PDB file of C-alpha atoms in Angstrom:
ATOM      1  CA  UNK A   1     -50.915  97.841  12.838  1.00  0.00           C
ATOM      2  CA  UNK A   2     -48.794 100.666  11.452  1.00  0.00           C
ATOM      3  CA  UNK A   3     -46.753 100.280   8.413  1.00  0.00           C
ATOM      4  CA  UNK A   4     -43.228 100.064  10.214  1.00  0.00           C
ATOM      5  CA  UNK A   5     -44.641  96.912  11.990  1.00  0.00           C
ATOM      6  CA  UNK A   6     -45.618  95.193   9.000  1.00  0.00           C
ATOM      7  CA  UNK A   7     -42.379  96.076   7.171  1.00  0.00           C
ATOM      8  CA  UNK A   8     -40.440  94.661  10.434  1.00  0.00           C
ATOM      9  CA  UNK A   9     -42.288  91.469  10.369  1.00  0.00           C
ATOM     10  CA  UNK A  10     -41.867  90.957   6.674  1.00  0.00           C
ATOM     11  CA  UNK A  11     -38.408  91.359   6.942  1.00  0.00           C
ATOM     12  CA  UNK A  12     -38.016  89.036   9.676  1.00  0.00           C
ATOM     13  CA  UNK A  13     -39.937  86.322   7.831  1.00  0.00           C
ATOM     14  CA  UNK A  14     -37.776  86.722   5.009  1.00  0.00           C
ATOM     15  CA  UNK A  15     -34.783  86.526   6.833  1.00  0.00           C
ATOM     16  CA  UNK A  16     -35.763  83.633   8.477  1.00  0.00           C
ATOM     17  CA  UNK A  17     -36.813  81.951   5.049  1.00  0.00           C
ATOM     18  CA  UNK A  18     -33.230  82.627   3.791  1.00  0.00           C
ATOM     19  CA  UNK A  19     -31.637  81.362   6.977  1.00  0.00           C
ATOM     20  CA  UNK A  20     -33.675  78.201   6.793  1.00  0.00           C
ATOM     21  CA  UNK A  21     -32.803  77.499   3.082  1.00  0.00           C
ATOM     22  CA  UNK A  22     -29.079  78.201   3.869  1.00  0.00           C
ATOM     23  CA  UNK A  23     -28.970  75.760   6.698  1.00  0.00           C
ATOM     24  CA  UNK A  24     -30.945  73.031   4.441  1.00  0.00           C
ATOM     25  CA  UNK A  25     -28.308  73.716   1.508  1.00  0.00           C
ATOM     26  CA  UNK A  26     -25.488  73.463   4.059  1.00  0.00           C
ATOM     27  CA  UNK A  27     -26.667  70.005   5.399  1.00  0.00           C
ATOM     28  CA  UNK A  28     -27.143  68.784   1.943  1.00  0.00           C
ATOM     29  CA  UNK A  29     -23.567  69.600   0.941  1.00  0.00           C
ATOM     30  CA  UNK A  30     -22.348  67.850   4.192  1.00  0.00           C
ATOM     31  CA  UNK A  31     -24.084  64.652   3.244  1.00  0.00           C
ATOM     32  CA  UNK A  32     -22.579  64.657  -0.020  1.00  0.00           C
ATOM     33  CA  UNK A  33     -19.057  65.166   1.749  1.00  0.00           C
ATOM     34  CA  UNK A  34     -18.983  62.869   4.460  1.00  0.00           C
ATOM     35  CA  UNK A  35     -16.049  60.536   5.100  1.00  0.00           C
ATOM     36  CA  UNK A  36     -16.905  57.656   2.931  1.00  0.00           C
ATOM     37  CA  UNK A  37     -16.726  54.428   4.984  1.00  0.00           C
ATOM     38  CA  UNK A  38     -15.484  51.222   3.329  1.00  0.00           C
ATOM     39  CA  UNK A  39     -17.143  47.662   3.638  1.00  0.00           C
ATOM     40  CA  UNK A  40     -14.091  46.237   3.460  1.00  0.00           C
ATOM     41  CA  UNK A  41     -10.727  47.488   5.049  1.00  0.00           C
ATOM     42  CA  UNK A  42      -7.378  47.973   3.136  1.00  0.00           C
ATOM     43  CA  UNK A  43      -5.697  44.881   4.253  1.00  0.00           C
ATOM     44  CA  UNK A  44      -8.743  42.796   2.804  1.00  0.00           C
ATOM     45  CA  UNK A  45      -8.853  44.937  -0.460  1.00  0.00           C
ATOM     46  CA  UNK A  46      -5.444  44.126  -1.322  1.00  0.00           C
ATOM     47  CA  UNK A  47      -5.998  40.444  -0.715  1.00  0.00           C
ATOM     48  CA  UNK A  48      -6.170  37.960  -3.369  1.00  0.00           C
ATOM     49  CA  UNK A  49      -6.271  33.928  -3.534  1.00  0.00           C
ATOM     50  CA  UNK A  50      -2.597  34.230  -4.633  1.00  0.00           C
ATOM     51  CA  UNK A  51      -1.110  35.933  -1.520  1.00  0.00           C
ATOM     52  CA  UNK A  52      -3.056  33.277   0.744  1.00  0.00           C
ATOM     53  CA  UNK A  53      -2.105  30.448  -1.403  1.00  0.00           C
ATOM     54  CA  UNK A  54       1.436  31.702  -1.491  1.00  0.00           C
ATOM     55  CA  UNK A  55       1.901  31.458   2.410  1.00  0.00           C
ATOM     56  CA  UNK A  56       0.804  27.848   2.131  1.00  0.00           C
ATOM     57  CA  UNK A  57       3.135  27.021  -0.900  1.00  0.00           C
ATOM     58  CA  UNK A  58       6.146  28.554   0.827  1.00  0.00           C
ATOM     59  CA  UNK A  59       5.467  26.126   4.078  1.00  0.00           C
ATOM     60  CA  UNK A  60       5.061  23.166   1.758  1.00  0.00           C
ATOM     61  CA  UNK A  61       8.058  23.858  -0.195  1.00  0.00           C
ATOM     62  CA  UNK A  62       9.904  24.453   3.123  1.00  0.00           C
ATOM     63  CA  UNK A  63      12.305  21.343   3.610  1.00  0.00           C
ATOM     64  CA  UNK A  64      12.392  21.735   7.382  1.00  0.00           C
ATOM     65  CA  UNK A  65       8.735  20.658   8.027  1.00  0.00           C
ATOM     66  CA  UNK A  66       7.521  23.887   8.499  1.00  0.00           C
ATOM     67  CA  UNK A  67       4.001  22.949   7.382  1.00  0.00           C
ATOM     68  CA  UNK A  68       3.849  20.306   9.984  1.00  0.00           C
ATOM     69  CA  UNK A  69       4.842  22.760  12.919  1.00  0.00           C
ATOM     70  CA  UNK A  70       2.267  25.336  11.203  1.00  0.00           C
ATOM     71  CA  UNK A  71      -0.689  22.947  10.849  1.00  0.00           C
ATOM     72  CA  UNK A  72       0.469  20.200  13.154  1.00  0.00           C
ATOM     73  CA  UNK A  73      -0.064  17.572  10.608  1.00  0.00           C
ATOM     74  CA  UNK A  74       1.550  16.253   7.331  1.00  0.00           C
ATOM     75  CA  UNK A  75       1.050  17.701   4.010  1.00  0.00           C
ATOM     76  CA  UNK A  76      -0.482  14.326   2.805  1.00  0.00           C
ATOM     77  CA  UNK A  77      -2.939  14.304   5.833  1.00  0.00           C
ATOM     78  CA  UNK A  78      -3.823  17.942   4.878  1.00  0.00           C
ATOM     79  CA  UNK A  79      -4.437  16.917   1.057  1.00  0.00           C
ATOM     80  CA  UNK A  80      -6.023  13.867   2.354  1.00  0.00           C
ATOM     81  CA  UNK A  81      -8.694  16.102   4.599  1.00  0.00           C
ATOM     82  CA  UNK A  82      -9.031  18.640   1.798  1.00  0.00           C
ATOM     83  CA  UNK A  83     -10.015  15.979  -0.680  1.00  0.00           C
ATOM     84  CA  UNK A  84     -12.725  14.831   1.578  1.00  0.00           C
ATOM     85  CA  UNK A  85     -14.324  18.018   2.383  1.00  0.00           C
ATOM     86  CA  UNK A  86     -13.662  20.330  -0.284  1.00  0.00           C
ATOM     87  CA  UNK A  87     -16.822  19.762  -1.639  1.00  0.00           C
ATOM     88  CA  UNK A  88     -18.567  20.736   1.624  1.00  0.00           C
ATOM     89  CA  UNK A  89     -16.622  23.945   2.347  1.00  0.00           C
ATOM     90  CA  UNK A  90     -16.472  25.426  -1.121  1.00  0.00           C
ATOM     91  CA  UNK A  91     -18.105  28.760  -1.881  1.00  0.00           C
ATOM     92  CA  UNK A  92     -18.645  30.124  -5.507  1.00  0.00           C
ATOM     93  CA  UNK A  93     -17.438  33.440  -6.367  1.00  0.00           C
ATOM     94  CA  UNK A  94     -19.659  36.456  -6.864  1.00  0.00           C
ATOM     95  CA  UNK A  95     -19.274  39.640  -8.900  1.00  0.00           C
ATOM     96  CA  UNK A  96     -18.320  41.375  -5.569  1.00  0.00           C
ATOM     97  CA  UNK A  97     -15.671  39.115  -4.432  1.00  0.00           C
ATOM     98  CA  UNK A  98     -13.715  36.009  -4.884  1.00  0.00           C
ATOM     99  CA  UNK A  99     -14.569  33.035  -2.340  1.00  0.00           C
ATOM    100  CA  UNK A 100     -12.371  32.001   0.080  1.00  0.00           C
ATOM    101  CA  UNK A 101     -10.656  28.767  -1.602  1.00  0.00           C
ATOM    102  CA  UNK A 102     -11.151  25.490   0.414  1.00  0.00           C
ATOM    103  CA  UNK A 103      -7.641  24.846   0.942  1.00  0.00           C
ATOM    104  CA  UNK A 104      -7.356  28.391   2.899  1.00  0.00           C
ATOM    105  CA  UNK A 105     -10.617  27.539   4.876  1.00  0.00           C
ATOM    106  CA  UNK A 106      -9.073  24.172   6.020  1.00  0.00           C
ATOM    107  CA  UNK A 107      -5.571  25.963   6.724  1.00  0.00           C
ATOM    108  CA  UNK A 108      -7.329  28.642   8.829  1.00  0.00           C
ATOM    109  CA  UNK A 109      -9.506  25.928  10.678  1.00  0.00           C
ATOM    110  CA  UNK A 110      -6.374  23.868  11.343  1.00  0.00           C
ATOM    111  CA  UNK A 111      -4.339  26.662  12.484  1.00  0.00           C
ATOM    112  CA  UNK A 112      -7.030  27.529  14.863  1.00  0.00           C
ATOM    113  CA  UNK A 113      -7.313  24.024  16.194  1.00  0.00           C
ATOM    114  CA  UNK A 114      -3.406  23.576  16.692  1.00  0.00           C
ATOM    115  CA  UNK A 115      -2.585  26.794  18.290  1.00  0.00           C
ATOM    116  CA  UNK A 116      -5.902  28.256  19.699  1.00  0.00           C
ATOM    117  CA  UNK A 117      -4.956  31.573  18.146  1.00  0.00           C
ATOM    118  CA  UNK A 118      -7.759  33.971  18.292  1.00  0.00           C
ATOM    119  CA  UNK A 119      -9.665  35.490  15.240  1.00  0.00           C
ATOM    120  CA  UNK A 120      -7.509  38.671  15.460  1.00  0.00           C
ATOM    121  CA  UNK A 121      -4.240  37.138  14.634  1.00  0.00           C
ATOM    122  CA  UNK A 122      -5.693  34.717  12.221  1.00  0.00           C
ATOM    123  CA  UNK A 123      -7.297  37.597  10.633  1.00  0.00           C
ATOM    124  CA  UNK A 124      -3.778  39.132  10.150  1.00  0.00           C
ATOM    125  CA  UNK A 125      -2.190  35.858   9.089  1.00  0.00           C
ATOM    126  CA  UNK A 126      -4.611  34.679   6.432  1.00  0.00           C
ATOM    127  CA  UNK A 127      -5.850  38.433   5.260  1.00  0.00           C
ATOM    128  CA  UNK A 128      -9.378  37.009   6.294  1.00  0.00           C
ATOM    129  CA  UNK A 129     -11.803  39.248   8.433  1.00  0.00           C
ATOM    130  CA  UNK A 130     -12.390  37.953  11.726  1.00  0.00           C
ATOM    131  CA  UNK A 131     -16.469  38.011  10.891  1.00  0.00           C
ATOM    132  CA  UNK A 132     -15.544  35.451   8.166  1.00  0.00           C
ATOM    133  CA  UNK A 133     -13.351  33.293  10.066  1.00  0.00           C
ATOM    134  CA  UNK A 134     -15.911  32.978  12.881  1.00  0.00           C
ATOM    135  CA  UNK A 135     -18.201  31.619  10.247  1.00  0.00           C
ATOM    136  CA  UNK A 136     -15.291  29.319   8.485  1.00  0.00           C
ATOM    137  CA  UNK A 137     -14.181  27.574  11.640  1.00  0.00           C
ATOM    138  CA  UNK A 138     -17.556  26.092  12.619  1.00  0.00           C
ATOM    139  CA  UNK A 139     -18.418  25.235   9.261  1.00  0.00           C
ATOM    140  CA  UNK A 140     -15.008  23.298   8.445  1.00  0.00           C
ATOM    141  CA  UNK A 141     -15.542  21.531  11.812  1.00  0.00           C
ATOM    142  CA  UNK A 142     -18.685  20.436  11.384  1.00  0.00           C
ATOM    143  CA  UNK A 143     -17.747  19.337   7.557  1.00  0.00           C
ATOM    144  CA  UNK A 144     -14.835  17.333   9.286  1.00  0.00           C
ATOM    145  CA  UNK A 145     -17.140  15.549  12.015  1.00  0.00           C
ATOM    146  CA  UNK A 146     -19.632  14.704   9.060  1.00  0.00           C
ATOM    147  CA  UNK A 147     -16.936  13.268   6.889  1.00  0.00           C
ATOM    148  CA  UNK A 148     -14.721  11.410   9.595  1.00  0.00           C
ATOM    149  CA  UNK A 149     -17.686  10.302  11.837  1.00  0.00           C
ATOM    150  CA  UNK A 150     -16.793   6.355  10.905  1.00  0.00           C
ATOM    151  CA  UNK A 151     -13.182   7.042  11.857  1.00  0.00           C
ATOM    152  CA  UNK A 152     -13.716   9.236  15.041  1.00  0.00           C
ATOM    153  CA  UNK A 153     -15.056   7.678  18.233  1.00  0.00           C
ATOM    154  CA  UNK A 154     -16.559  10.146  20.593  1.00  0.00           C
ATOM    155  CA  UNK A 155     -17.019   9.062  24.401  1.00  0.00           C
ATOM    156  CA  UNK A 156     -20.257  10.303  25.575  1.00  0.00           C
TER     157      UNK A 156
END
Protein backbone atom coordinates (compact mmCIF):
# COMPACT_ATOMS: atom_id res chain seq x y z
CA UNK A 1 0.00 0.00 0.00
CA UNK A 2 1.18 3.43 -0.75
CA UNK A 3 1.19 6.26 1.75
CA UNK A 4 -1.83 8.02 0.20
CA UNK A 5 -4.05 4.95 0.70
CA UNK A 6 -2.89 4.54 4.30
CA UNK A 7 -3.52 8.23 5.00
CA UNK A 8 -6.99 8.08 3.39
CA UNK A 9 -7.87 4.93 5.36
CA UNK A 10 -6.68 6.49 8.62
CA UNK A 11 -8.64 9.66 7.88
CA UNK A 12 -11.77 7.61 7.12
CA UNK A 13 -11.41 5.63 10.37
CA UNK A 14 -10.92 8.80 12.40
CA UNK A 15 -13.97 10.48 10.85
CA UNK A 16 -16.09 7.35 11.49
CA UNK A 17 -14.95 7.29 15.12
CA UNK A 18 -15.79 10.99 15.55
CA UNK A 19 -19.19 10.51 13.88
CA UNK A 20 -19.96 7.50 16.09
CA UNK A 21 -18.98 9.44 19.22
CA UNK A 22 -21.14 12.44 18.21
CA UNK A 23 -24.12 10.18 17.48
CA UNK A 24 -23.78 8.43 20.84
CA UNK A 25 -23.55 11.76 22.67
CA UNK A 26 -26.66 13.03 20.83
CA UNK A 27 -28.64 9.95 21.93
CA UNK A 28 -27.62 10.48 25.56
CA UNK A 29 -28.74 14.12 25.42
CA UNK A 30 -32.06 13.14 23.82
CA UNK A 31 -32.67 10.57 26.55
CA UNK A 32 -32.15 13.20 29.22
CA UNK A 33 -34.51 15.66 27.53
CA UNK A 34 -37.39 13.30 26.81
CA UNK A 35 -40.75 14.65 27.71
CA UNK A 36 -41.46 13.40 31.17
CA UNK A 37 -44.53 11.24 31.61
CA UNK A 38 -46.32 11.58 34.88
CA UNK A 39 -47.78 8.50 36.53
CA UNK A 40 -50.66 10.65 37.70
CA UNK A 41 -52.57 13.18 35.63
CA UNK A 42 -53.19 16.78 36.63
CA UNK A 43 -56.82 16.20 37.59
CA UNK A 44 -55.71 13.56 40.09
CA UNK A 45 -52.63 15.42 41.26
CA UNK A 46 -54.82 18.31 42.42
CA UNK A 47 -57.28 16.04 44.17
CA UNK A 48 -57.50 15.81 47.88
CA UNK A 49 -59.90 14.04 50.14
CA UNK A 50 -61.22 17.50 51.00
CA UNK A 51 -62.45 18.05 47.42
CA UNK A 52 -64.16 14.68 47.33
CA UNK A 53 -65.65 15.15 50.78
CA UNK A 54 -66.80 18.62 49.76
CA UNK A 55 -69.06 17.18 47.09
CA UNK A 56 -70.70 14.79 49.53
CA UNK A 57 -71.02 17.44 52.24
CA UNK A 58 -72.71 19.82 49.80
CA UNK A 59 -75.16 17.11 48.82
CA UNK A 60 -75.88 16.29 52.46
CA UNK A 61 -76.38 19.95 53.37
CA UNK A 62 -78.79 20.53 50.48
CA UNK A 63 -82.34 20.66 51.89
CA UNK A 64 -84.03 19.45 48.69
CA UNK A 65 -83.04 15.79 49.06
CA UNK A 66 -80.21 16.06 46.52
CA UNK A 67 -78.24 13.35 48.29
CA UNK A 68 -81.10 10.91 47.84
CA UNK A 69 -81.27 11.76 44.13
CA UNK A 70 -77.52 11.32 43.85
CA UNK A 71 -77.16 7.98 45.65
CA UNK A 72 -80.74 6.66 45.51
CA UNK A 73 -80.78 6.22 49.27
CA UNK A 74 -81.27 8.35 52.34
CA UNK A 75 -78.38 9.76 54.30
CA UNK A 76 -79.27 7.54 57.28
CA UNK A 77 -79.08 4.41 55.12
CA UNK A 78 -75.78 5.60 53.65
CA UNK A 79 -74.29 6.16 57.10
CA UNK A 80 -75.60 2.77 58.27
CA UNK A 81 -73.95 0.99 55.33
CA UNK A 82 -70.77 2.97 55.84
CA UNK A 83 -70.58 2.01 59.50
CA UNK A 84 -71.05 -1.66 58.60
CA UNK A 85 -68.45 -1.90 55.81
CA UNK A 86 -65.92 0.87 56.50
CA UNK A 87 -63.42 -1.49 58.16
CA UNK A 88 -63.54 -3.82 55.16
CA UNK A 89 -63.05 -1.20 52.46
CA UNK A 90 -60.68 1.26 54.17
CA UNK A 91 -57.10 1.48 52.94
CA UNK A 92 -54.03 2.90 54.62
CA UNK A 93 -52.25 6.03 53.44
CA UNK A 94 -48.77 5.59 52.00
CA UNK A 95 -45.87 7.98 51.67
CA UNK A 96 -46.68 8.42 47.99
CA UNK A 97 -50.38 9.23 48.22
CA UNK A 98 -53.37 9.35 50.48
CA UNK A 99 -55.89 6.53 50.33
CA UNK A 100 -59.38 7.11 49.01
CA UNK A 101 -61.62 7.30 52.10
CA UNK A 102 -64.24 4.61 52.73
CA UNK A 103 -66.99 7.20 52.45
CA UNK A 104 -65.90 8.10 48.92
CA UNK A 105 -65.47 4.43 47.99
CA UNK A 106 -69.05 3.72 49.05
CA UNK A 107 -70.36 6.85 47.27
CA UNK A 108 -68.62 5.85 44.03
CA UNK A 109 -70.12 2.37 44.20
CA UNK A 110 -73.62 3.58 45.04
CA UNK A 111 -73.50 6.14 42.23
CA UNK A 112 -72.41 3.41 39.82
CA UNK A 113 -75.14 1.03 40.99
CA UNK A 114 -77.80 3.76 40.99
CA UNK A 115 -77.09 5.24 37.56
CA UNK A 116 -74.96 2.77 35.64
CA UNK A 117 -72.53 5.57 34.80
CA UNK A 118 -69.38 4.38 33.11
CA UNK A 119 -66.04 4.61 34.87
CA UNK A 120 -65.07 7.62 32.75
CA UNK A 121 -67.91 9.79 34.03
CA UNK A 122 -67.33 8.65 37.61
CA UNK A 123 -63.68 9.50 37.07
CA UNK A 124 -64.50 13.17 36.43
CA UNK A 125 -67.18 13.34 39.10
CA UNK A 126 -65.05 11.99 41.96
CA UNK A 127 -61.52 12.76 40.63
CA UNK A 128 -60.54 9.10 40.95
CA UNK A 129 -58.85 7.26 38.09
CA UNK A 130 -60.89 4.72 36.11
CA UNK A 131 -58.35 2.06 37.07
CA UNK A 132 -58.95 2.72 40.76
CA UNK A 133 -62.71 2.79 40.21
CA UNK A 134 -62.54 -0.59 38.49
CA UNK A 135 -61.01 -2.00 41.67
CA UNK A 136 -63.18 -0.07 44.13
CA UNK A 137 -66.61 -1.08 42.81
CA UNK A 138 -66.16 -4.88 42.94
CA UNK A 139 -64.42 -4.61 46.31
CA UNK A 140 -67.23 -2.57 47.86
CA UNK A 141 -69.93 -4.76 46.28
CA UNK A 142 -68.24 -7.83 47.71
CA UNK A 143 -68.05 -6.19 51.15
CA UNK A 144 -71.74 -5.22 50.94
CA UNK A 145 -72.71 -8.79 50.07
CA UNK A 146 -70.67 -10.19 52.96
CA UNK A 147 -72.02 -7.75 55.51
CA UNK A 148 -75.64 -7.92 54.37
CA UNK A 149 -75.81 -11.62 53.47
CA UNK A 150 -78.31 -12.29 56.27
CA UNK A 151 -80.53 -9.43 55.11
CA UNK A 152 -80.38 -10.15 51.37
CA UNK A 153 -82.14 -13.12 49.86
CA UNK A 154 -80.88 -14.23 46.48
CA UNK A 155 -82.97 -16.60 44.40
CA UNK A 156 -80.90 -19.19 42.58
